[in-house]
Amino acid sequence: MTNWPYNTPGIPDSMFIRGKVPMTKEEIRAVSISKLRILEKDIILDIGAGTGSLSIEASLQAKKGQVYSIERKEEGINLIKENIKKFNVCNIKPIKGIAPIDLENISTVDKAILGGSGGKMREIIIWLSKNLNKNGRIVINTITIENLYKAMKYLKENNFKDIELTQIGVSKGKDLANLTMLKANNPIYIISADKGR
Amino acid sequence: MTNWPYNTPGIPDSMFIRGKVPMTKEEIRAVSISKLRILEKDIILDIGAGTGSLSIEASLQAKKGQVYSIERKEEGINLIKENIKKFNVCNIKPIKGIAPIDLENISTVDKAILGGSGGKMREIIIWLSKNLNKNGRIVINTITIENLYKAMKYLKENNFKDIELTQIGVSKGKDLANLTMLKANNPIYIISADKGR
Amino acid sequence: MTNWPYNTPGIPDSMFIRGKVPMTKEEIRAVSISKLRILEKDIILDIGAGTGSLSIEASLQAKKGQVYSIERKEEGINLIKENIKKFNVCNIKPIKGIAPIDLENISTVDKAILGGSGGKMREIIIWLSKNLNKNGRIVINTITIENLYKAMKYLKENNFKDIELTQIGVSKGKDLANLTMLKANNPIYIISADKGR
Amino acid sequence: MTNWPYNTPGIPDSMFIRGKVPMTKEEIRAVSISKLRILEKDIILDIGAGTGSLSIEASLQAKKGQVYSIERKEEGINLIKENIKKFNVCNIKPIKGIAPIDLENISTVDKAILGGSGGKMREIIIWLSKNLNKNGRIVINTITIENLYKAMKYLKENNFKDIELTQIGVSKGKDLANLTMLKANNPIYIISADKGR
């Protein structure tokens, strides 16, 4: 895969520079980005951006837009910068900080993806209910049943529409003495919603 | 969702004109298209195109390329034409016929997606091993364990590389007396591979 | 399967008299009963017993014990009685009513299985925290994320120990034109716990 | 769980002596044993017995029957013996060897469970088609798609009836900073069938 073209949607996990930071797997990335329904000029917020893998994929769809990647850890910010460089994208801006308190310089956004809430699910959803543009969309990825419960609850309370829950279980083939076993990834909950009008 | 922008990747199932033809669901569509790693000028073959939902999503990525949608049923061909019109895409050509025997006018392609093999898994894979361009990729969707077994076997026999098997189980939230139950879609196997060089 | 021996654990779904009442499927029944770790003389409470399928399987393990099957619907009570007759078990007592308010005549139990909480998850768990014997166990089956969240929360609050969450996704082979497709059942959450000492 | 009663069906994984030998997980064990529909006097064959966990559970149902546990590895045979001792069961006989060639001293059996075929799926199924008693049942556990395909094929070819395929995906709750994430076990295929009459 040496000459795999970097600026194409559908980047395999192995292409990202990752360190030890947990990364959204490629199938979940594909579905999450798909559910954002990104337009070319969208302003996108990636909260808890980690390695920046979702930001990179989003930036390939929002070619004339802008992606803000919020991440609290120095290690993550550095990985995001390295991946920006590797994939040669110019519309991602990494922001070291915690959502929503460090979002003060961002006015409104079209799409938001929440990969890590840092215990601030309620505050983030309230902030987004105010700062998402008309036709704005939110996609939340979570692996815990408590954050799943809270995401559903706070989205309803803050008048988000078309709230959709998707649980995805991915298993990958793995060679086992010339046979193919299935190796399971942990199931992920993807919650998507439209901003209420 | 009346003013949802049609020409954006990530089309929800409900937007397609479907009739009674079975349709690849949106999450599977997103992952399958993602694994094709489509370039803007790609020539793409959609075999067993059904409603054309995969063709439409592929055409949104291959904006300057071409999608050939092979479908054996009249009903399917009509649905593909209706969806082409609805989503206003101009780079899809529906072909009524059976793969690979009715592919005689197509020389080489960059990417192929196989949603229905019509019992011709072996012949189709052999045809693709000859007619896929360098850097070509194939994505096969199947729900049966026999076609899964055969796809893996014939891809290996015909020197495809980086053969990857992904099983995806999707469950969708559904309102049940103000509670949210999970409703399972049937699991799908997605097999992707690179053309050998 | 006409001469299948009724008094053996592992009863297939098709053997139960069901009507239109939803029934716990056989794989979920096997795992749930297994997690109860039933002893021969156990007193068992089956709350929201439905068709009685869990009660019947429990009664085959608690051969010298007693099963109380609480069900609020007349239709369910009748099905439980019919299944008791069909499987010829004599240690199940159906109780028409709502838990926990209609459990007044039951003092203590060894094991409890909760297939339907009827919106009384908290009250039922509190009742069980008082009325389960030492070494008592509880198994809760739920399909909704809200009841999952509540079950976990109330079990913790009421000092249950070894709280274990298991999500099970079962798919069954189905013939499709001489091929075998997988047909998914909806995923089920099984929560089990020991009574705190 | 120190005083957990050993002679009760539903033994948790943590109770078995395991070494590094792979072990069928408790939920799969429960479903597999359930699908065998064991009678009290059944003669049961556990092929590829590993740690003996399936044998132990089977022996608790076939209280007046006999379990033969075939295992090719010395390490496995030793673990089976240790578990027999720990769970204090007296109706399991470990046999060091390979099925079906080392089954020469066993005439007929009522139930067979196949946890590991050692590349002899076809030979084992043929042997069982001859040596299973009337009303005999077989349960095959496999994690590979090739053995799944072969099991289905050979069971059909050898006139087994009511062939049932079940895929089970189990995820277990795991504490993650006071939240509960789901951790996936690898999916397992369980194939069960009746001996043809």
Coordinates of C-alpha atoms in Angstrom, one line a residue, chain B residues 145-146 148-150 152 156 165 167 187 189, chain D residues 145-146 148-150 152 156 165 167 187 189:
Chain B
I145 CA -21.8 -18.3 4.4
E146 CA -21.4 -20.2 1.2
L148 CA -18.4 -15.9 1.9
Y149 CA -16.5 -19.1 1.7
K150 CA -16.3 -19.0 -2.1
M152 CA -12.4 -15.9 0.1
K156 CA -7.0 -16.2 -3.0
L165 CA -13.0 -9.8 5.7
Q167 CA -18.5 -8.9 9.4
P187 CA -25.2 -9.4 9.7
Y189 CA -19.9 -9.9 5.3
Chain D
I145 CA -15.6 -19.7 8.3
E146 CA -13.9 -22.6 6.6
L148 CA -18.4 -23.5 9.4
Y149 CA -18.7 -24.2 5.7
K150 CA -17.4 -27.7 6.0
M152 CA -22.7 -27.5 7.2
K156 CA -26.0 -32.3 4.9
L165 CA -26.8 -22.7 12.6
Q167 CA -23.9 -17.3 15.4
P187 CA -18.2 -14.5 17.5
Y189 CA -20.7 -20.4 15.2

